[in-house]
Amino acid sequence: MHILLLGKIGQLGWELHRCLLPLGEVQALDYPEIDLARPEGLREVIRASAPDVIVNATAYTAVDKAESEHDLASTINAAAPAMMAEESKKIGAMLIHYSTDYVFDGEKGSPYLENDITHPLNVYGASKLAGEQAIQAAGDSYLILRTAWVYSLRRDSFVKKVLQWGHQNETLRIVDDQISNPTWARMLAEITGLILARGIEHTKERKGLYHLAGDGFASRLDWAKQILELDPNRYEQRVKEILPASTSEFPAPAQRPLFSALNCELFSKTFELQMPVWQDALARAVAD
Ligand SMILES: NC(=O)c1ccc[n+]([C@@H]2O[C@H](COP(=O)([O-])OP(=O)(O)OC[C@H]3O[C@@H](n4cnc5c(N)ncnc54)[C@H](OP(=O)(O)O)[C@@H]3O)[C@@H](O)[C@H]2O)c1
């Protein structure tokens, strides 16, 4: 199997690179070899590579910055994936792409299903939704995996920040009104590898859009408490109290959905694969 991995140094891309290597020949690229802000160059790259599968781990993920960089977010998150879909269709390749819980507005009050109405509240969410729609319109064989609250210990993430705060401050104030599925990037990458290990035809027969995120959901406050409890260096923490706060107390350029947890049952039933419970994955991640 020849795999073209786009975005090899992001949280997910780095884990994907490791997980995909045993499956065949992997060509892994990142900026500046590819620049999704200029997606035309991608056509050449894809044609020259002639892969069986394109795995797109690139994205514009700066949620707040996107509010003032609408065009760039839209190019990277929508125009570039659209081009990947067109090119993969031409060469008969499968496209695996990742999207976000931020395509929803958080008003539903229970975990979102794949066919629930989308209504992004911010530019990032809108650009990712446009990317999904472009792939669906242009693409032939694609998997869009909507995920949520992705973290790794290698890059700046909520988990790394909470560990840092816990060692620097006696009091932490963390929002308890944002709720979703904490998802360790490695688990997402491993599941992607497991899907492809069954063969491209198996994957193509199950093409479509699925939710795939850590099992269960939590508020950022619950998540932070669990991070600090599992911290291997917890005896060196300075933190004495963790207080609940509300999102409105931390004004940010981008509005975020409050309850954006994803229901991942369709994926589990279709692929007979299950993400670990988020607390178990977190325990493995912080001990890694
Ligand atoms: N992080 C989350 O909480 C979260 C939640 C839901 C869904 N997702 C989705 O999950 C997927 C993976 O996210 P992630 O957390 O792994 O993101 P990430 O760590 O921000 O990685 C994104 C990757 O895209 C690359 N990239 C950005 N602009 C580029 C450009 N112009 N040309 C080429 N490459 C460029 C980045 O390179 P540089 O590092 O050099 O910029 C990085 O390698 C994305 O589709 C994201 O939308 C993420």
mmCIF file of C-alpha atoms and ligand atoms in Angstrom:
data_model
loop_
_atom_site.group_PDB
_atom_site.id
_atom_site.type_symbol
_atom_site.label_atom_id
_atom_site.label_comp_id
_atom_site.label_asym_id
_atom_site.label_seq_id
_atom_site.Cartn_x
_atom_site.Cartn_y
_atom_site.Cartn_z
ATOM 1 C CA MET A 1 0.000 0.000 0.000
ATOM 2 C CA HIS A 2 1.380 3.423 -0.917
ATOM 3 C CA ILE A 3 0.290 6.112 1.522
ATOM 4 C CA LEU A 4 0.762 9.856 1.131
ATOM 5 C CA LEU A 5 0.632 11.454 4.581
ATOM 6 C CA LEU A 6 0.126 15.206 4.495
ATOM 7 C CA GLY A 7 1.116 16.923 7.750
ATOM 8 C CA LYS A 8 3.675 14.742 9.516
ATOM 9 C CA ILE A 9 4.606 17.020 12.416
ATOM 10 C CA GLY A 10 1.257 18.047 13.874
ATOM 11 C CA GLN A 11 -0.177 16.294 16.955
ATOM 12 C CA LEU A 12 -2.021 13.727 14.887
ATOM 13 C CA GLY A 13 0.361 13.676 11.927
ATOM 14 C CA TRP A 14 3.348 12.681 14.056
ATOM 15 C CA GLU A 15 1.425 9.752 15.566
ATOM 16 C CA LEU A 16 0.038 8.780 12.155
ATOM 17 C CA HIS A 17 3.508 8.603 10.696
ATOM 18 C CA ARG A 18 4.490 5.963 13.270
ATOM 19 C CA CYS A 19 1.242 4.012 12.916
ATOM 20 C CA LEU A 20 1.145 3.969 9.119
ATOM 21 C CA LEU A 21 4.750 2.914 8.527
ATOM 22 C CA PRO A 22 4.102 -0.819 9.050
ATOM 23 C CA LEU A 23 1.354 -0.751 6.401
ATOM 24 C CA GLY A 24 3.558 -0.151 3.376
ATOM 25 C CA GLU A 25 5.398 2.671 1.705
ATOM 26 C CA VAL A 26 4.663 5.982 3.425
ATOM 27 C CA GLN A 27 5.569 9.318 1.881
ATOM 28 C CA ALA A 28 5.175 11.849 4.691
ATOM 29 C CA LEU A 29 5.305 15.581 3.961
ATOM 30 C CA ASP A 30 4.787 18.811 5.841
ATOM 31 C CA TYR A 31 5.371 22.514 5.446
ATOM 32 C CA PRO A 32 7.474 23.774 3.600
ATOM 33 C CA GLU A 33 7.552 20.710 1.265
ATOM 34 C CA ILE A 34 3.842 21.348 0.913
ATOM 35 C CA ASP A 35 2.126 24.649 1.604
ATOM 36 C CA LEU A 36 -1.625 24.331 1.842
ATOM 37 C CA ALA A 37 -1.946 28.088 1.731
ATOM 38 C CA ARG A 38 -1.060 27.569 -1.965
ATOM 39 C CA PRO A 39 -3.041 24.426 -2.704
ATOM 40 C CA GLU A 40 -2.340 24.431 -6.470
ATOM 41 C CA GLY A 41 1.092 22.953 -5.747
ATOM 42 C CA LEU A 42 -0.639 19.987 -4.145
ATOM 43 C CA ARG A 43 -1.852 18.648 -7.466
ATOM 44 C CA GLU A 44 1.721 18.118 -8.628
ATOM 45 C CA VAL A 45 2.659 16.452 -5.340
ATOM 46 C CA ILE A 46 -0.291 14.062 -5.457
ATOM 47 C CA ARG A 47 0.199 13.194 -9.120
ATOM 48 C CA ALA A 48 3.910 12.564 -8.637
ATOM 49 C CA SER A 49 3.257 10.418 -5.575
ATOM 50 C CA ALA A 50 0.357 8.421 -7.101
ATOM 51 C CA PRO A 51 -0.718 7.016 -3.728
ATOM 52 C CA ASP A 52 -3.369 4.411 -2.934
ATOM 53 C CA VAL A 53 -4.372 6.468 0.096
ATOM 54 C CA ILE A 54 -3.998 10.135 1.024
ATOM 55 C CA VAL A 55 -4.169 10.796 4.757
ATOM 56 C CA ASN A 56 -4.636 14.495 5.468
ATOM 57 C CA ALA A 57 -3.476 15.477 8.943
ATOM 58 C CA THR A 58 -2.865 19.118 8.023
ATOM 59 C CA ALA A 59 -5.210 21.813 9.204
ATOM 60 C CA TYR A 60 -5.393 25.417 10.266
ATOM 61 C CA THR A 61 -6.179 24.788 13.948
ATOM 62 C CA ALA A 62 -5.633 28.206 15.557
ATOM 63 C CA VAL A 63 -9.262 28.679 16.577
ATOM 64 C CA ASP A 64 -8.981 32.252 17.872
ATOM 65 C CA LYS A 65 -6.551 33.475 15.220
ATOM 66 C CA ALA A 66 -8.850 32.165 12.502
ATOM 67 C CA GLU A 67 -11.346 34.908 13.382
ATOM 68 C CA SER A 68 -8.949 37.418 11.799
ATOM 69 C CA GLU A 69 -7.502 35.048 9.168
ATOM 70 C CA HIS A 70 -10.664 33.897 7.502
ATOM 71 C CA ASP A 71 -9.176 33.498 4.019
ATOM 72 C CA LEU A 72 -6.157 31.518 5.176
ATOM 73 C CA ALA A 73 -8.282 29.194 7.349
ATOM 74 C CA SER A 74 -10.657 28.674 4.458
ATOM 75 C CA THR A 75 -7.844 27.916 1.993
ATOM 76 C CA ILE A 76 -6.126 25.376 4.279
ATOM 77 C CA ASN A 77 -9.262 23.772 5.739
ATOM 78 C CA ALA A 78 -11.576 23.854 2.721
ATOM 79 C CA ALA A 79 -9.900 24.647 -0.617
ATOM 80 C CA ALA A 80 -6.916 22.348 -0.058
ATOM 81 C CA PRO A 81 -9.002 19.311 1.043
ATOM 82 C CA ALA A 82 -11.299 19.943 -1.938
ATOM 83 C CA MET A 83 -8.285 19.684 -4.221
ATOM 84 C CA MET A 84 -7.131 16.507 -2.440
ATOM 85 C CA ALA A 85 -10.576 15.016 -3.036
ATOM 86 C CA GLU A 86 -10.544 15.933 -6.734
ATOM 87 C CA GLU A 87 -7.075 14.521 -7.267
ATOM 88 C CA SER A 88 -7.708 11.358 -5.264
ATOM 89 C CA LYS A 89 -10.840 10.738 -7.338
ATOM 90 C CA LYS A 90 -8.847 11.101 -10.574
ATOM 91 C CA ILE A 91 -6.274 8.526 -9.508
ATOM 92 C CA GLY A 92 -8.689 6.209 -7.684
ATOM 93 C CA ALA A 93 -7.114 6.828 -4.278
ATOM 94 C CA MET A 94 -8.864 6.847 -0.916
ATOM 95 C CA LEU A 95 -8.834 10.126 1.043
ATOM 96 C CA ILE A 96 -8.822 10.068 4.830
ATOM 97 C CA HIS A 97 -9.522 13.458 6.362
ATOM 98 C CA TYR A 98 -10.250 14.726 9.902
ATOM 99 C CA SER A 99 -12.834 17.254 10.982
ATOM 100 C CA THR A 100 -14.097 18.693 14.218
ATOM 101 C CA ASP A 101 -16.860 18.829 16.827
ATOM 102 C CA TYR A 102 -16.778 22.615 16.251
ATOM 103 C CA VAL A 103 -19.036 22.135 13.208
ATOM 104 C CA PHE A 104 -21.834 22.043 15.834
ATOM 105 C CA ASP A 105 -23.202 24.887 17.932
ATOM 106 C CA GLY A 106 -23.431 22.904 21.182
ATOM 107 C CA GLU A 107 -27.137 23.528 21.681
ATOM 108 C CA LYS A 108 -28.327 19.907 21.353
ATOM 109 C CA GLY A 109 -27.558 18.929 24.940
ATOM 110 C CA SER A 110 -26.560 15.333 24.185
ATOM 111 C CA PRO A 111 -23.758 13.793 22.085
ATOM 112 C CA TYR A 112 -23.995 14.684 18.418
ATOM 113 C CA LEU A 113 -24.743 12.151 15.690
ATOM 114 C CA GLU A 114 -23.263 12.345 12.194
ATOM 115 C CA ASN A 115 -26.493 13.599 10.623
ATOM 116 C CA ASP A 116 -27.311 16.216 13.252
ATOM 117 C CA ILE A 117 -27.641 19.719 11.892
ATOM 118 C CA THR A 118 -24.349 21.572 11.714
ATOM 119 C CA HIS A 119 -24.070 25.193 12.749
ATOM 120 C CA PRO A 120 -20.516 26.336 13.426
ATOM 121 C CA LEU A 121 -20.089 29.266 15.802
ATOM 122 C CA ASN A 122 -16.631 30.306 14.657
ATOM 123 C CA VAL A 123 -14.514 30.749 11.526
ATOM 124 C CA TYR A 124 -12.451 27.624 12.233
ATOM 125 C CA GLY A 125 -15.594 25.455 12.529
ATOM 126 C CA ALA A 126 -17.082 26.994 9.400
ATOM 127 C CA SER A 127 -13.885 26.375 7.420
ATOM 128 C CA LYS A 128 -13.740 22.743 8.569
ATOM 129 C CA LEU A 129 -17.396 22.254 7.645
ATOM 130 C CA ALA A 130 -16.730 23.726 4.204
ATOM 131 C CA GLY A 131 -13.868 21.216 3.870
ATOM 132 C CA GLU A 132 -16.190 18.313 4.723
ATOM 133 C CA GLN A 133 -18.757 19.501 2.208
ATOM 134 C CA ALA A 134 -16.180 19.977 -0.541
ATOM 135 C CA ILE A 135 -14.834 16.456 -0.036
ATOM 136 C CA GLN A 136 -18.334 15.016 -0.070
ATOM 137 C CA ALA A 137 -19.166 16.915 -3.251
ATOM 138 C CA ALA A 138 -15.942 16.185 -5.127
ATOM 139 C CA GLY A 139 -14.740 12.976 -3.600
ATOM 140 C CA ASP A 140 -15.356 9.418 -4.528
ATOM 141 C CA SER A 141 -13.761 7.300 -1.822
ATOM 142 C CA TYR A 142 -13.320 9.243 1.349
ATOM 143 C CA LEU A 143 -13.433 8.847 5.098
ATOM 144 C CA ILE A 144 -14.113 11.996 7.077
ATOM 145 C CA LEU A 145 -13.461 11.402 10.755
ATOM 146 C CA ARG A 146 -14.880 14.137 12.968
ATOM 147 C CA THR A 147 -12.990 14.223 16.213
ATOM 148 C CA ALA A 148 -12.741 16.465 19.286
ATOM 149 C CA TRP A 149 -10.343 17.954 21.846
ATOM 150 C CA VAL A 150 -7.238 16.327 20.372
ATOM 151 C CA TYR A 151 -4.131 16.378 22.560
ATOM 152 C CA SER A 152 -0.609 15.083 22.540
ATOM 153 C CA LEU A 153 2.215 15.544 24.997
ATOM 154 C CA ARG A 154 4.592 16.487 22.200
ATOM 155 C CA ARG A 155 2.976 19.766 21.155
ATOM 156 C CA ASP A 156 1.202 22.579 22.927
ATOM 157 C CA SER A 157 -2.089 21.112 24.112
ATOM 158 C CA PHE A 158 -4.578 21.518 26.961
ATOM 159 C CA VAL A 159 -2.982 18.552 28.747
ATOM 160 C CA LYS A 160 0.488 20.085 28.580
ATOM 161 C CA LYS A 161 -0.837 23.466 29.698
ATOM 162 C CA VAL A 162 -2.679 22.037 32.717
ATOM 163 C CA LEU A 163 0.428 20.115 33.805
ATOM 164 C CA GLN A 164 2.425 23.341 33.546
ATOM 165 C CA TRP A 165 -0.180 25.414 35.404
ATOM 166 C CA GLY A 166 -0.353 22.793 38.169
ATOM 167 C CA HIS A 167 3.366 23.180 38.775
ATOM 168 C CA GLN A 168 3.279 26.991 38.689
ATOM 169 C CA ASN A 169 0.103 28.077 40.494
ATOM 170 C CA GLU A 170 -1.643 27.377 43.783
ATOM 171 C CA THR A 171 -5.112 28.113 42.383
ATOM 172 C CA LEU A 172 -6.447 27.140 38.976
ATOM 173 C CA ARG A 173 -9.713 28.315 37.497
ATOM 174 C CA ILE A 174 -10.962 26.054 34.706
ATOM 175 C CA VAL A 175 -14.192 26.272 32.757
ATOM 176 C CA ASP A 176 -16.790 23.673 33.596
ATOM 177 C CA ASP A 177 -19.332 24.612 30.907
ATOM 178 C CA GLN A 178 -17.360 23.392 27.873
ATOM 179 C CA ILE A 179 -17.916 19.679 27.410
ATOM 180 C CA SER A 180 -16.582 17.281 24.784
ATOM 181 C CA ASN A 181 -14.503 14.129 24.242
ATOM 182 C CA PRO A 182 -10.803 14.359 25.176
ATOM 183 C CA THR A 183 -8.993 12.449 22.432
ATOM 184 C CA TRP A 184 -5.363 11.318 22.560
ATOM 185 C CA ALA A 185 -3.860 11.824 19.114
ATOM 186 C CA ARG A 186 -2.146 8.438 19.316
ATOM 187 C CA MET A 187 -5.448 6.587 19.703
ATOM 188 C CA LEU A 188 -6.865 8.353 16.666
ATOM 189 C CA ALA A 189 -3.757 7.457 14.687
ATOM 190 C CA GLU A 190 -3.783 3.832 15.849
ATOM 191 C CA ILE A 191 -7.421 3.402 14.878
ATOM 192 C CA THR A 192 -6.711 4.945 11.458
ATOM 193 C CA GLY A 193 -3.910 2.408 11.034
ATOM 194 C CA LEU A 194 -6.156 -0.458 12.133
ATOM 195 C CA ILE A 195 -8.799 0.542 9.581
ATOM 196 C CA LEU A 196 -6.258 0.614 6.747
ATOM 197 C CA ALA A 197 -4.642 -2.627 7.882
ATOM 198 C CA ARG A 198 -7.821 -4.387 6.778
ATOM 199 C CA GLY A 199 -7.184 -3.248 3.227
ATOM 200 C CA ILE A 200 -8.244 -0.376 1.030
ATOM 201 C CA GLU A 201 -11.279 -2.184 -0.387
ATOM 202 C CA HIS A 202 -12.586 -2.854 3.123
ATOM 203 C CA THR A 203 -12.239 0.864 3.868
ATOM 204 C CA LYS A 204 -13.749 1.986 0.571
ATOM 205 C CA GLU A 205 -16.824 -0.169 1.186
ATOM 206 C CA ARG A 206 -17.376 1.806 4.396
ATOM 207 C CA LYS A 207 -16.645 5.266 2.986
ATOM 208 C CA GLY A 208 -18.434 8.239 4.512
ATOM 209 C CA LEU A 209 -18.451 10.584 7.468
ATOM 210 C CA TYR A 210 -18.052 9.252 11.015
ATOM 211 C CA HIS A 211 -17.539 10.562 14.511
ATOM 212 C CA LEU A 212 -14.388 9.210 16.153
ATOM 213 C CA ALA A 213 -13.205 10.595 19.488
ATOM 214 C CA GLY A 214 -12.220 9.435 22.967
ATOM 215 C CA ASP A 215 -14.936 7.325 24.580
ATOM 216 C CA GLY A 216 -17.036 9.299 27.060
ATOM 217 C CA PHE A 217 -17.081 13.025 27.595
ATOM 218 C CA ALA A 218 -16.026 15.527 30.223
ATOM 219 C CA SER A 219 -15.962 19.201 31.060
ATOM 220 C CA ARG A 220 -12.634 20.974 30.808
ATOM 221 C CA LEU A 221 -12.694 21.142 34.615
ATOM 222 C CA ASP A 222 -13.123 17.336 34.976
ATOM 223 C CA TRP A 223 -10.459 16.809 32.367
ATOM 224 C CA ALA A 224 -8.019 19.133 34.173
ATOM 225 C CA LYS A 225 -8.622 17.405 37.520
ATOM 226 C CA GLN A 226 -7.935 14.033 35.945
ATOM 227 C CA ILE A 227 -4.759 15.339 34.269
ATOM 228 C CA LEU A 228 -3.402 16.597 37.586
ATOM 229 C CA GLU A 229 -4.327 13.368 39.361
ATOM 230 C CA LEU A 230 -2.519 11.286 36.754
ATOM 231 C CA ASP A 231 0.522 13.606 36.610
ATOM 232 C CA PRO A 232 3.555 11.348 37.232
ATOM 233 C CA ASN A 233 5.183 14.307 39.039
ATOM 234 C CA ARG A 234 2.122 15.227 41.089
ATOM 235 C CA TYR A 235 4.106 15.419 44.349
ATOM 236 C CA GLU A 236 5.918 18.410 42.881
ATOM 237 C CA GLN A 237 2.695 20.262 42.032
ATOM 238 C CA ARG A 238 2.040 23.639 43.677
ATOM 239 C CA VAL A 239 -1.699 23.598 43.008
ATOM 240 C CA LYS A 240 -3.939 23.488 46.091
ATOM 241 C CA GLU A 241 -7.367 24.263 44.630
ATOM 242 C CA ILE A 242 -9.067 23.967 41.237
ATOM 243 C CA LEU A 243 -12.100 26.200 40.935
ATOM 244 C CA PRO A 244 -14.896 26.055 38.359
ATOM 245 C CA ALA A 245 -15.260 28.993 36.009
ATOM 246 C CA SER A 246 -17.537 29.805 33.126
ATOM 247 C CA THR A 247 -16.514 30.405 29.530
ATOM 248 C CA SER A 248 -17.891 33.945 29.681
ATOM 249 C CA GLU A 249 -15.200 34.797 32.273
ATOM 250 C CA PHE A 250 -12.464 34.216 29.659
ATOM 251 C CA PRO A 251 -13.373 36.363 26.649
ATOM 252 C CA ALA A 252 -11.770 35.044 23.447
ATOM 253 C CA PRO A 253 -12.066 36.115 19.810
ATOM 254 C CA ALA A 254 -13.778 32.845 18.806
ATOM 255 C CA GLN A 255 -17.021 31.640 20.327
ATOM 256 C CA ARG A 256 -16.926 27.931 21.221
ATOM 257 C CA PRO A 257 -19.776 25.445 21.409
ATOM 258 C CA LEU A 258 -20.498 24.493 25.014
ATOM 259 C CA PHE A 259 -21.635 20.867 24.651
ATOM 260 C CA SER A 260 -20.011 19.448 21.529
ATOM 261 C CA ALA A 261 -19.428 15.822 22.565
ATOM 262 C CA LEU A 262 -19.657 13.332 19.705
ATOM 263 C CA ASN A 263 -21.561 10.061 19.642
ATOM 264 C CA CYS A 264 -19.201 7.541 18.009
ATOM 265 C CA GLU A 265 -21.471 4.482 17.870
ATOM 266 C CA LEU A 266 -21.822 4.482 14.086
ATOM 267 C CA PHE A 267 -18.059 4.206 13.688
ATOM 268 C CA SER A 268 -17.800 1.416 16.294
ATOM 269 C CA LYS A 269 -20.591 -0.602 14.676
ATOM 270 C CA THR A 270 -19.302 -0.116 11.132
ATOM 271 C CA PHE A 271 -15.626 -0.802 11.770
ATOM 272 C CA GLU A 272 -15.942 -2.958 14.899
ATOM 273 C CA LEU A 273 -13.332 -0.782 16.546
ATOM 274 C CA GLN A 274 -13.655 1.167 19.759
ATOM 275 C CA MET A 275 -11.672 4.118 21.098
ATOM 276 C CA PRO A 276 -10.580 3.692 24.730
ATOM 277 C CA VAL A 277 -12.397 5.487 27.524
ATOM 278 C CA TRP A 278 -10.828 8.966 27.682
ATOM 279 C CA GLN A 279 -9.509 8.518 31.245
ATOM 280 C CA ASP A 280 -7.647 5.308 30.250
ATOM 281 C CA ALA A 281 -6.098 6.944 27.214
ATOM 282 C CA LEU A 282 -5.057 9.944 29.330
ATOM 283 C CA ALA A 283 -3.390 7.664 31.880
ATOM 284 C CA ARG A 284 -1.344 6.081 29.088
ATOM 285 C CA ALA A 285 -0.552 9.430 27.500
ATOM 286 C CA VAL A 286 0.839 11.100 30.629
ATOM 287 C CA ALA A 287 2.867 7.981 31.507
ATOM 288 C CA ASP A 288 4.314 7.698 27.995
HETATM 289 N N1 LIG B 1 -6.535 19.945 18.080
HETATM 290 C C1 LIG B 1 -7.817 19.741 18.361
HETATM 291 O O1 LIG B 1 -8.265 19.932 19.496
HETATM 292 C C2 LIG B 1 -8.754 19.217 17.309
HETATM 293 C C3 LIG B 1 -10.120 19.039 17.649
HETATM 294 C C4 LIG B 1 -10.994 18.546 16.673
HETATM 295 C C5 LIG B 1 -10.521 18.236 15.411
HETATM 296 N N2 LIG B 1 -9.198 18.435 15.107
HETATM 297 C C6 LIG B 1 -8.766 18.112 13.748
HETATM 298 O O2 LIG B 1 -7.841 17.040 13.845
HETATM 299 C C7 LIG B 1 -6.865 17.167 12.807
HETATM 300 C C8 LIG B 1 -5.472 17.127 13.378
HETATM 301 O O3 LIG B 1 -5.313 18.231 14.274
HETATM 302 P P1 LIG B 1 -3.997 18.445 15.136
HETATM 303 O O4 LIG B 1 -4.421 18.755 16.525
HETATM 304 O O5 LIG B 1 -3.029 17.343 14.893
HETATM 305 O O6 LIG B 1 -3.460 19.797 14.457
HETATM 306 P P2 LIG B 1 -2.020 20.468 14.561
HETATM 307 O O7 LIG B 1 -1.207 19.856 15.634
HETATM 308 O O8 LIG B 1 -2.256 21.934 14.568
HETATM 309 O O9 LIG B 1 -1.347 20.048 13.178
HETATM 310 C C9 LIG B 1 -1.754 20.603 11.964
HETATM 311 C C10 LIG B 1 -0.671 20.351 10.948
HETATM 312 O O10 LIG B 1 -0.991 21.081 9.757
HETATM 313 C C11 LIG B 1 0.180 21.773 9.352
HETATM 314 N N3 LIG B 1 -0.096 22.974 8.593
HETATM 315 C C12 LIG B 1 -0.693 24.112 9.002
HETATM 316 N N4 LIG B 1 -0.699 25.014 8.006
HETATM 317 C C13 LIG B 1 -0.087 24.426 6.947
HETATM 318 C C14 LIG B 1 0.215 24.836 5.623
HETATM 319 N N5 LIG B 1 -0.090 26.053 5.178
HETATM 320 N N6 LIG B 1 0.828 23.965 4.798
HETATM 321 C C15 LIG B 1 1.170 22.734 5.235
HETATM 322 N N7 LIG B 1 0.918 22.291 6.466
HETATM 323 C C16 LIG B 1 0.304 23.134 7.319
HETATM 324 C C17 LIG B 1 0.876 22.127 10.644
HETATM 325 O O11 LIG B 1 2.210 22.495 10.402
HETATM 326 P P3 LIG B 1 2.891 23.575 11.400
HETATM 327 O O12 LIG B 1 2.965 22.943 12.728
HETATM 328 O O13 LIG B 1 4.205 23.817 10.741
HETATM 329 O O14 LIG B 1 1.974 24.777 11.379
HETATM 330 C C18 LIG B 1 0.718 20.805 11.397
HETATM 331 O O15 LIG B 1 1.674 19.863 10.986
HETATM 332 C C19 LIG B 1 -7.211 18.466 12.065
HETATM 333 O O16 LIG B 1 -7.994 18.169 10.947
HETATM 334 C C20 LIG B 1 -8.027 19.251 13.063
HETATM 335 O O17 LIG B 1 -8.900 20.162 12.435
HETATM 336 C C21 LIG B 1 -8.312 18.906 16.023
#
